CSV table of C-alpha atoms and ligand atoms in Angstrom, one decimal:
chain,number,residue,atom,x,y,z
A,14,UNK,CA,0.0,-0.1,0.0
A,15,UNK,CA,1.2,3.5,-0.9
A,16,UNK,CA,2.1,5.9,2.2
A,17,UNK,CA,-0.9,8.2,1.4
A,18,UNK,CA,-3.2,5.5,1.6
A,19,UNK,CA,-1.7,4.0,4.6
A,20,UNK,CA,-1.7,7.3,6.3
A,21,UNK,CA,-5.4,8.1,5.5
A,22,UNK,CA,-6.5,4.8,6.8
A,23,UNK,CA,-4.3,4.9,9.8
A,24,UNK,CA,-6.7,7.7,10.9
A,25,UNK,CA,-9.4,5.7,12.7
A,26,UNK,CA,-13.3,6.0,12.6
A,27,UNK,CA,-14.7,6.8,15.8
A,28,UNK,CA,-15.8,3.5,17.3
A,29,UNK,CA,-18.6,4.9,19.5
A,30,UNK,CA,-20.4,7.1,16.8
A,31,UNK,CA,-19.0,6.1,13.5
A,32,UNK,CA,-17.6,9.8,13.0
A,33,UNK,CA,-15.1,9.8,10.2
A,34,UNK,CA,-13.2,12.6,11.6
A,35,UNK,CA,-11.4,12.2,14.9
A,36,UNK,CA,-13.6,13.8,17.7
A,37,UNK,CA,-12.1,16.7,19.7
A,38,UNK,CA,-12.1,15.5,23.2
A,39,UNK,CA,-12.1,19.1,24.9
A,40,UNK,CA,-11.9,17.9,28.5
A,41,UNK,CA,-9.4,18.2,31.2
A,42,UNK,CA,-10.4,15.1,33.3
A,43,UNK,CA,-12.1,11.7,33.0
A,44,UNK,CA,-14.6,10.3,35.4
A,45,UNK,CA,-13.4,7.0,37.1
A,46,UNK,CA,-15.4,4.1,38.1
A,47,UNK,CA,-13.4,3.6,41.2
A,48,UNK,CA,-10.1,5.2,42.4
A,49,UNK,CA,-7.5,4.2,39.6
A,50,UNK,CA,-10.2,2.4,37.6
A,51,UNK,CA,-10.7,4.3,34.2
A,52,UNK,CA,-10.9,3.7,30.4
A,53,UNK,CA,-7.2,4.4,29.5
A,54,UNK,CA,-7.5,8.3,30.5
A,55,UNK,CA,-7.4,10.1,33.8
A,56,UNK,CA,-6.2,13.6,33.0
A,57,UNK,CA,-5.5,15.3,29.8
A,58,UNK,CA,-1.9,16.5,30.5
A,59,UNK,CA,-1.0,12.8,30.8
A,60,UNK,CA,-3.2,11.5,27.9
A,61,UNK,CA,-5.9,12.8,25.8
A,62,UNK,CA,-7.9,10.8,23.3
A,63,UNK,CA,-7.5,13.3,20.4
A,64,UNK,CA,-3.8,13.8,21.2
A,65,UNK,CA,-3.3,10.1,21.3
A,66,UNK,CA,-4.7,9.3,17.8
A,67,UNK,CA,-2.5,12.2,16.6
A,68,UNK,CA,0.6,10.5,18.4
A,69,UNK,CA,-0.1,7.2,16.9
A,70,UNK,CA,-0.8,8.4,13.5
A,71,UNK,CA,2.6,10.2,13.5
A,72,UNK,CA,4.5,7.3,15.0
A,73,UNK,CA,3.2,5.1,12.2
A,74,UNK,CA,4.0,7.7,9.5
A,75,UNK,CA,7.7,8.1,10.8
A,76,UNK,CA,7.9,4.3,11.4
A,77,UNK,CA,8.6,4.7,15.1
A,78,UNK,CA,7.5,3.0,18.2
A,79,UNK,CA,6.1,6.2,20.2
A,80,UNK,CA,5.0,9.5,19.2
A,81,UNK,CA,4.5,12.5,21.6
A,82,UNK,CA,2.8,15.9,20.7
A,83,UNK,CA,3.9,19.1,22.3
A,84,UNK,CA,2.9,22.7,22.4
A,85,UNK,CA,5.5,23.9,20.0
A,86,UNK,CA,8.5,22.6,17.9
A,87,UNK,CA,10.7,24.0,20.7
A,88,UNK,CA,9.0,22.2,23.4
A,89,UNK,CA,9.5,19.0,21.3
A,90,UNK,CA,13.2,19.8,21.0
A,91,UNK,CA,13.2,20.5,24.8
A,92,UNK,CA,11.9,17.1,25.9
A,93,UNK,CA,14.6,15.4,23.7
A,94,UNK,CA,17.5,17.5,25.4
A,95,UNK,CA,15.9,16.4,28.8
A,96,UNK,CA,17.3,13.0,28.0
A,97,UNK,CA,20.7,14.3,28.7
A,98,UNK,CA,22.4,15.0,32.0
A,99,UNK,CA,24.8,17.7,33.3
A,100,UNK,CA,28.2,17.1,31.8
A,101,UNK,CA,26.9,15.7,28.6
A,102,UNK,CA,27.8,17.2,25.2
A,103,UNK,CA,25.8,17.6,21.9
A,104,UNK,CA,27.3,17.8,18.4
A,105,UNK,CA,24.9,20.0,16.6
A,106,UNK,CA,24.5,21.1,12.8
A,107,UNK,CA,26.3,24.6,12.6
A,108,UNK,CA,23.3,25.9,10.4
A,109,UNK,CA,21.0,25.3,13.2
A,110,UNK,CA,17.6,26.7,13.7
A,111,UNK,CA,17.9,29.7,15.8
A,112,UNK,CA,15.4,28.8,18.4
A,113,UNK,CA,17.4,25.6,19.1
A,114,UNK,CA,20.5,27.4,19.4
A,115,UNK,CA,19.0,29.7,21.9
A,116,UNK,CA,17.7,26.8,23.9
A,117,UNK,CA,20.9,25.1,23.8
A,118,UNK,CA,23.2,28.3,24.8
A,119,UNK,CA,20.8,30.2,27.0
A,120,UNK,CA,19.0,27.6,28.7
A,121,UNK,CA,20.9,24.3,28.7
A,122,UNK,CA,24.5,25.5,28.9
A,123,UNK,CA,23.8,26.9,32.5
A,124,UNK,CA,22.7,23.5,33.6
A,125,UNK,CA,26.0,22.0,32.2
A,126,UNK,CA,24.9,20.6,28.9
A,127,UNK,CA,27.0,22.1,26.1
A,128,UNK,CA,26.8,22.0,22.3
A,129,UNK,CA,29.5,22.1,19.7
A,130,UNK,CA,28.4,23.3,16.2
A,131,UNK,CA,30.0,21.5,13.2
A,132,UNK,CA,29.5,21.4,9.6
A,133,UNK,CA,27.8,18.1,9.5
A,134,UNK,CA,28.0,17.8,5.6
A,135,UNK,CA,31.7,17.1,6.5
A,136,UNK,CA,31.7,13.5,8.1
A,137,UNK,CA,35.3,14.0,9.3
A,138,UNK,CA,34.3,17.2,11.2
A,139,UNK,CA,31.8,15.1,13.0
A,140,UNK,CA,34.3,12.3,13.9
A,141,UNK,CA,36.9,15.1,15.1
A,142,UNK,CA,34.4,16.8,17.4
A,143,UNK,CA,33.4,13.6,19.4
A,144,UNK,CA,34.6,13.4,22.9
A,145,UNK,CA,34.1,11.0,25.7
A,146,UNK,CA,31.3,13.2,27.0
A,147,UNK,CA,29.4,13.4,23.6
A,148,UNK,CA,25.8,11.8,24.1
A,149,UNK,CA,23.9,13.3,21.1
A,150,UNK,CA,24.2,14.3,17.6
A,151,UNK,CA,21.6,16.8,16.5
A,152,UNK,CA,20.9,17.2,12.8
A,153,UNK,CA,18.6,19.4,10.7
A,154,UNK,CA,18.4,18.4,6.9
A,155,UNK,CA,17.7,20.3,4.9
A,156,UNK,CA,18.9,23.4,7.0
A,157,UNK,CA,17.4,26.9,7.3
A,158,UNK,CA,18.0,29.0,5.3
A,159,UNK,CA,20.8,27.7,3.3
A,160,UNK,CA,19.3,24.3,2.5
A,161,UNK,CA,22.4,22.2,3.4
A,162,UNK,CA,22.0,18.3,3.3
A,163,UNK,CA,23.5,16.1,5.8
A,164,UNK,CA,23.9,12.3,4.9
A,165,UNK,CA,21.6,10.8,7.7
A,166,UNK,CA,22.8,7.2,7.0
A,167,UNK,CA,26.4,8.0,7.2
A,168,UNK,CA,26.0,10.0,10.3
A,169,UNK,CA,23.9,7.2,12.0
A,170,UNK,CA,26.7,4.7,11.4
A,171,UNK,CA,29.0,7.2,13.1
A,172,UNK,CA,26.5,7.7,16.0
A,173,UNK,CA,26.2,3.7,16.2
A,174,UNK,CA,30.0,3.3,16.4
A,175,UNK,CA,30.3,5.8,19.3
A,176,UNK,CA,27.0,4.7,21.1
A,177,UNK,CA,25.6,8.3,20.6
A,178,UNK,CA,22.1,9.1,20.1
A,179,UNK,CA,21.1,10.6,16.6
A,180,UNK,CA,18.2,13.0,16.5
A,181,UNK,CA,17.0,14.6,13.4
A,182,UNK,CA,14.8,17.8,13.2
A,183,UNK,CA,12.9,16.7,10.0
A,184,UNK,CA,10.8,20.1,9.7
A,185,UNK,CA,11.9,21.1,6.4
A,186,UNK,CA,11.5,17.6,4.6
A,187,UNK,CA,8.4,16.4,6.6
A,188,UNK,CA,7.8,12.7,6.8
A,189,UNK,CA,6.1,12.8,3.4
A,190,UNK,CA,9.6,13.4,1.9
A,191,UNK,CA,12.1,12.0,4.4
A,192,UNK,CA,11.9,9.3,7.1
A,193,UNK,CA,15.1,9.6,9.3
A,194,UNK,CA,14.3,6.7,11.5
A,195,UNK,CA,14.4,4.4,8.4
A,196,UNK,CA,17.8,5.7,7.9
A,197,UNK,CA,19.2,4.8,11.3
A,198,UNK,CA,18.2,7.9,13.4
A,199,UNK,CA,17.0,7.2,16.9
A,200,UNK,CA,14.8,10.2,17.3
A,201,UNK,CA,13.0,12.5,14.9
A,202,UNK,CA,11.5,16.0,15.9
A,203,UNK,CA,9.2,18.2,14.0
A,204,UNK,CA,8.0,21.8,14.1
A,205,UNK,CA,4.6,20.6,13.2
A,206,UNK,CA,3.8,24.4,12.8
A,207,UNK,CA,5.2,24.2,9.4
A,208,UNK,CA,4.4,21.2,6.8
A,209,UNK,CA,2.5,19.0,9.2
A,210,UNK,CA,-0.1,21.7,10.2
A,211,UNK,CA,0.4,23.1,6.8
A,212,UNK,CA,-2.0,25.9,6.9
A,213,UNK,CA,-0.2,28.6,9.1
A,214,UNK,CA,-2.9,28.3,11.8
A,215,UNK,CA,-1.2,26.3,14.5
A,216,UNK,CA,2.0,26.2,16.7
A,217,UNK,CA,2.8,22.5,17.6
A,218,UNK,CA,5.7,20.1,17.8
A,219,UNK,CA,6.2,16.3,17.7
A,220,UNK,CA,8.8,13.7,18.8
A,221,UNK,CA,8.9,10.2,17.5
A,222,UNK,CA,11.3,7.7,18.8
A,223,UNK,CA,12.4,4.4,16.8
A,224,UNK,CA,12.4,2.3,20.0
A,225,UNK,CA,10.0,2.0,22.9
A,226,UNK,CA,12.5,2.7,25.6
A,227,UNK,CA,13.3,6.2,24.4
A,228,UNK,CA,9.6,6.7,23.8
A,229,UNK,CA,8.8,6.0,27.5
A,230,UNK,CA,11.4,8.6,28.6
A,231,UNK,CA,10.0,11.2,26.1
A,232,UNK,CA,6.5,10.6,27.4
A,233,UNK,CA,7.8,10.8,30.9
A,234,UNK,CA,9.1,14.3,30.3
A,235,UNK,CA,6.0,15.3,28.3
A,236,UNK,CA,3.7,14.7,31.4
A,237,UNK,CA,6.3,15.7,33.9
A,238,UNK,CA,7.2,19.1,32.4
A,239,UNK,CA,3.7,19.7,30.9
A,240,UNK,CA,4.2,21.3,27.5
A,241,UNK,CA,1.4,19.3,25.9
A,242,UNK,CA,-0.4,19.9,22.7
A,243,UNK,CA,-4.2,20.7,23.2
A,244,UNK,CA,-7.1,18.5,21.8
A,245,UNK,CA,-8.1,21.2,19.3
A,246,UNK,CA,-4.5,21.7,17.9
A,247,UNK,CA,-4.2,18.0,17.8
A,248,UNK,CA,-7.4,17.7,15.7
A,249,UNK,CA,-5.8,20.4,13.3
A,250,UNK,CA,-2.6,18.4,12.9
A,251,UNK,CA,-4.6,15.2,12.0
A,252,UNK,CA,-6.5,17.3,9.4
A,253,UNK,CA,-3.2,18.7,8.2
A,254,UNK,CA,-1.8,15.2,7.8
A,255,UNK,CA,-4.6,14.1,5.5
A,256,UNK,CA,-3.2,16.2,2.7
A,257,UNK,CA,0.7,16.1,3.7
A,258,UNK,CA,1.7,14.0,0.6
A,259,UNK,CA,-0.4,15.9,-1.8
A,260,UNK,CA,0.8,19.2,-0.5
A,261,UNK,CA,4.5,18.3,-0.3
A,262,UNK,CA,4.4,17.1,-3.9
A,263,UNK,CA,3.0,20.3,-5.2
A,264,UNK,CA,5.2,22.4,-2.8
A,265,UNK,CA,8.3,20.5,-4.3
A,266,UNK,CA,7.0,20.8,-7.9
A,267,UNK,CA,6.5,24.6,-7.6
A,268,UNK,CA,9.7,25.1,-5.7
A,269,UNK,CA,11.8,23.4,-8.5
A,270,UNK,CA,10.2,25.5,-11.2
A,271,UNK,CA,10.9,28.6,-9.2
A,272,UNK,CA,14.5,27.6,-8.4
A,273,UNK,CA,15.1,27.1,-12.1
A,274,UNK,CA,13.6,30.4,-13.1
A,275,UNK,CA,15.9,32.2,-10.4
A,276,UNK,CA,18.9,30.4,-11.4
A,277,UNK,CA,18.5,31.8,-15.0
A,278,UNK,CA,17.7,35.4,-13.6
A,279,UNK,CA,20.6,38.0,-14.4
A,280,UNK,CA,20.1,39.7,-11.0
A,281,UNK,CA,20.4,36.4,-9.0
A,282,UNK,CA,23.8,35.4,-7.7
A,283,UNK,CA,23.3,32.0,-6.1
A,284,UNK,CA,20.2,29.8,-5.8
A,285,UNK,CA,20.2,27.2,-2.7
A,286,UNK,CA,17.7,24.4,-3.6
A,287,UNK,CA,18.6,20.7,-3.1
A,288,UNK,CA,16.6,19.7,-6.2
A,289,UNK,CA,19.1,21.7,-8.5
A,290,UNK,CA,22.0,19.7,-9.9
A,291,UNK,CA,24.2,22.6,-9.0
A,292,UNK,CA,23.6,22.1,-5.1
A,293,UNK,CA,26.7,20.6,-3.6
A,294,UNK,CA,24.7,17.8,-1.9
A,295,UNK,CA,22.2,17.1,-4.6
A,296,UNK,CA,23.0,13.4,-4.8
A,297,UNK,CA,22.5,12.8,-1.0
A,298,UNK,CA,19.3,14.6,-1.3
A,299,UNK,CA,18.1,12.5,-4.2
A,300,UNK,CA,19.0,9.3,-2.3
A,301,UNK,CA,17.4,10.2,1.3
A,302,UNK,CA,14.4,12.4,0.1
A,303,UNK,CA,11.6,11.3,-2.3
A,304,UNK,CA,11.5,15.0,-3.3
A,305,UNK,CA,13.2,18.3,-2.5
A,306,UNK,CA,10.6,20.3,-0.7
A,307,UNK,CA,9.1,23.8,-0.6
A,308,UNK,CA,11.9,26.1,0.6
A,309,UNK,CA,14.2,27.9,-1.7
A,310,UNK,CA,16.8,30.6,-0.7
A,311,UNK,CA,18.8,32.8,-3.2
A,312,UNK,CA,21.2,36.0,-2.9
A,313,UNK,CA,21.4,38.8,-5.4
A,314,UNK,CA,24.5,40.1,-7.3
A,315,UNK,CA,23.9,43.4,-5.5
A,316,UNK,CA,24.4,41.9,-2.1
A,317,UNK,CA,23.0,44.5,0.0
A,318,UNK,CA,20.3,44.5,2.6
A,319,UNK,CA,18.6,47.5,0.8
A,320,UNK,CA,18.3,45.3,-2.6
A,321,UNK,CA,16.8,42.4,-0.5
A,322,UNK,CA,14.5,44.9,1.3
A,323,UNK,CA,13.4,46.4,-2.0
A,324,UNK,CA,12.6,42.6,-3.2
A,325,UNK,CA,10.6,41.4,-0.2
A,326,UNK,CA,8.5,44.5,0.0
A,327,UNK,CA,7.5,44.4,-3.6
A,328,UNK,CA,6.1,40.9,-4.1
A,329,UNK,CA,2.4,40.6,-3.7
A,330,UNK,CA,1.5,36.8,-3.6
A,331,UNK,CA,4.8,36.2,-1.6
A,332,UNK,CA,3.7,37.7,1.6
A,333,UNK,CA,6.3,39.0,3.9
A,334,UNK,CA,6.4,36.8,7.0
A,335,UNK,CA,8.7,34.4,9.1
A,336,UNK,CA,7.7,30.8,9.2
A,337,UNK,CA,7.0,28.4,6.3
A,338,UNK,CA,5.2,25.3,5.3
A,339,UNK,CA,1.7,26.7,4.8
A,340,UNK,CA,-0.3,26.8,1.6
A,341,UNK,CA,0.2,30.4,0.9
A,342,UNK,CA,3.7,31.7,-0.2
A,343,UNK,CA,5.8,33.5,2.2
A,344,UNK,CA,9.0,35.5,1.7
A,345,UNK,CA,11.6,36.5,4.1
A,346,UNK,CA,14.9,38.5,4.5
A,347,UNK,CA,17.1,36.3,6.8
A,348,UNK,CA,19.7,39.0,7.8
A,349,UNK,CA,16.9,41.4,8.9
A,350,UNK,CA,14.5,38.8,10.3
A,351,UNK,CA,15.4,35.2,11.4
A,352,UNK,CA,18.9,35.8,11.6
A,353,UNK,CA,19.0,39.3,13.0
A,354,UNK,CA,20.4,38.5,16.3
A,355,UNK,CA,23.6,36.7,14.7
A,356,UNK,CA,26.3,39.2,14.2
A,357,UNK,CA,27.3,39.9,10.5
A,358,UNK,CA,30.6,38.0,10.3
A,359,UNK,CA,29.1,34.7,12.0
A,360,UNK,CA,26.2,35.0,9.5
A,361,UNK,CA,28.6,35.3,6.4
A,362,UNK,CA,30.2,32.3,7.8
A,363,UNK,CA,27.0,30.3,7.8
A,364,UNK,CA,26.4,31.5,4.2
A,365,UNK,CA,23.6,33.8,5.2
A,366,UNK,CA,24.6,36.8,2.9
A,367,UNK,CA,23.2,40.3,3.3
A,368,UNK,CA,20.8,39.9,0.3
A,369,UNK,CA,19.7,36.3,1.1
A,370,UNK,CA,16.0,35.9,0.6
A,371,UNK,CA,13.9,32.8,1.7
A,372,UNK,CA,11.0,31.7,0.0
A,373,UNK,CA,8.3,29.1,1.4
A,374,UNK,CA,6.8,28.4,-1.8
A,375,UNK,CA,3.0,27.8,-1.5
A,376,UNK,CA,0.3,26.2,-3.5
A,377,UNK,CA,-0.5,29.1,-5.7
A,378,UNK,CA,-0.3,28.5,-9.4
A,379,UNK,CA,3.4,28.6,-10.3
A,380,UNK,CA,3.2,30.8,-13.0
A,381,UNK,CA,1.7,33.4,-11.0
A,382,UNK,CA,4.2,33.1,-8.4
A,383,UNK,CA,7.1,33.4,-11.1
A,384,UNK,CA,5.5,36.5,-12.4
A,385,UNK,CA,5.2,37.9,-9.0
A,386,UNK,CA,8.9,37.4,-8.3
A,387,UNK,CA,9.8,38.7,-11.8
A,388,UNK,CA,7.9,42.1,-11.2
A,389,UNK,CA,9.7,42.6,-7.9
A,390,UNK,CA,13.1,41.8,-9.4
A,391,UNK,CA,12.5,44.3,-12.1
A,392,UNK,CA,11.8,46.9,-9.5
A,393,UNK,CA,15.0,45.8,-7.7
A,394,UNK,CA,16.9,46.5,-11.0
A,395,UNK,CA,15.2,49.8,-11.8
A,396,UNK,CA,15.8,51.0,-8.1
A,397,UNK,CA,19.7,49.9,-8.2
A,398,UNK,CA,20.0,51.7,-11.7
A,399,UNK,CA,18.5,55.0,-10.2
A,400,UNK,CA,20.9,54.6,-7.3
A,401,UNK,CA,24.0,54.2,-9.5
A,402,UNK,CA,23.0,57.1,-11.9
A,403,UNK,CA,22.6,59.3,-8.9
A,404,UNK,CA,26.0,58.3,-7.5
A,405,UNK,CA,27.6,59.0,-10.7
A,406,UNK,CA,25.8,62.3,-11.0
A,407,UNK,CA,27.3,63.2,-7.6
A,408,UNK,CA,30.7,62.1,-8.3
B,1,PLP,C1,10.1,26.6,13.3
B,1,PLP,C2,11.1,25.6,13.7
B,1,PLP,C3,11.5,25.1,15.0
B,1,PLP,C4,10.6,25.5,16.1
B,1,PLP,O1,9.2,25.2,16.0
B,1,PLP,P1,8.1,26.2,16.8
B,1,PLP,O2,6.9,25.3,16.3
B,1,PLP,O3,8.4,27.6,16.2
B,1,PLP,O4,8.5,26.2,18.2
B,1,PLP,C5,12.3,24.0,15.1
B,1,PLP,N1,13.0,23.7,13.9
B,1,PLP,C6,12.9,23.9,12.9
B,1,PLP,C7,13.8,23.6,11.6
B,1,PLP,C8,12.0,25.1,12.6
B,1,PLP,O5,11.8,25.6,11.2
């Protein structure tokens, strides 16, 4: 059976009423027949029927033993780091999501859990960074915003050799395109706010573990720390999942067309998209992903923040906003938005140029999206010509 069919039919019909949609059990507590005698639910922080269905569906989709739903992607990441102890070290991808970096540096460092950041596209760099205290390798692939690809299978082999945990933040690919547990990872994490929710209307996070023991630990921290996903938001994720494969196929088709268009545009310096043959890890992406996803980033030949600002304020269909993964296209300027708190030199080292613009390509008609970018790029061109003429007139 194909993944889409399997997913749709892993969403159960309500045995009590025949409801084809999973009911929203908007309740905090459950009446017990006698103390401790209940029907599998006693309090909704610990377990809730709507959340439980979501967790089962996602565990199956990622081919893991246990799923756990959290109030945000960061709460999901937080639950994974709680598996560690003071003195443990994390090896993390250097192009890491800013919120995860803040969590590691501003929260966990003071509890004695430290992270080193390495270019995980370079396997020897990972090997060199391992110490006797290393416990966890933290990957994101593709990364944000430069879409670097790490070889999950090869890194799982390293983790295995040194008895380390391998966790993969699978937000950018989604389980429709990439299944890290099948490639040897122990834990997969999602900001379900993005592609799993898919409609820019919910903040949520998910953890799936390959084995039941790790799953028991994650479920313990979920209940003990309490950052659980509510029943209504759980329902929204289930509804999002129903169209996950369909959406990701179209996001990917649109994104590839747009990447090709940008690559041939005279004002564009470089396009980052793992689906392009020019992408340095295109072959690995083609091997471990079934398609290349909906995020594209690019820099301009006029590498200035001003040029990027002109671009992102002159698109009409691509709306200026942080986040990604929704049905409507979004555009953002990394240096001024998601990466504002990182100093310029460090930003440049991470490949985030002053003019780097990130697109979350939505489900609009692709020709309309290309026309929108084309109009905005023409304005960028006209603006910089005017600026050059002014400069010449003054000199
Ligand atoms: C957005 C995002 C997160 C954080 O998720 P929230 O739902 O915003 O807490 C983590 N990782 C990646 C790759 C993200 O894009």
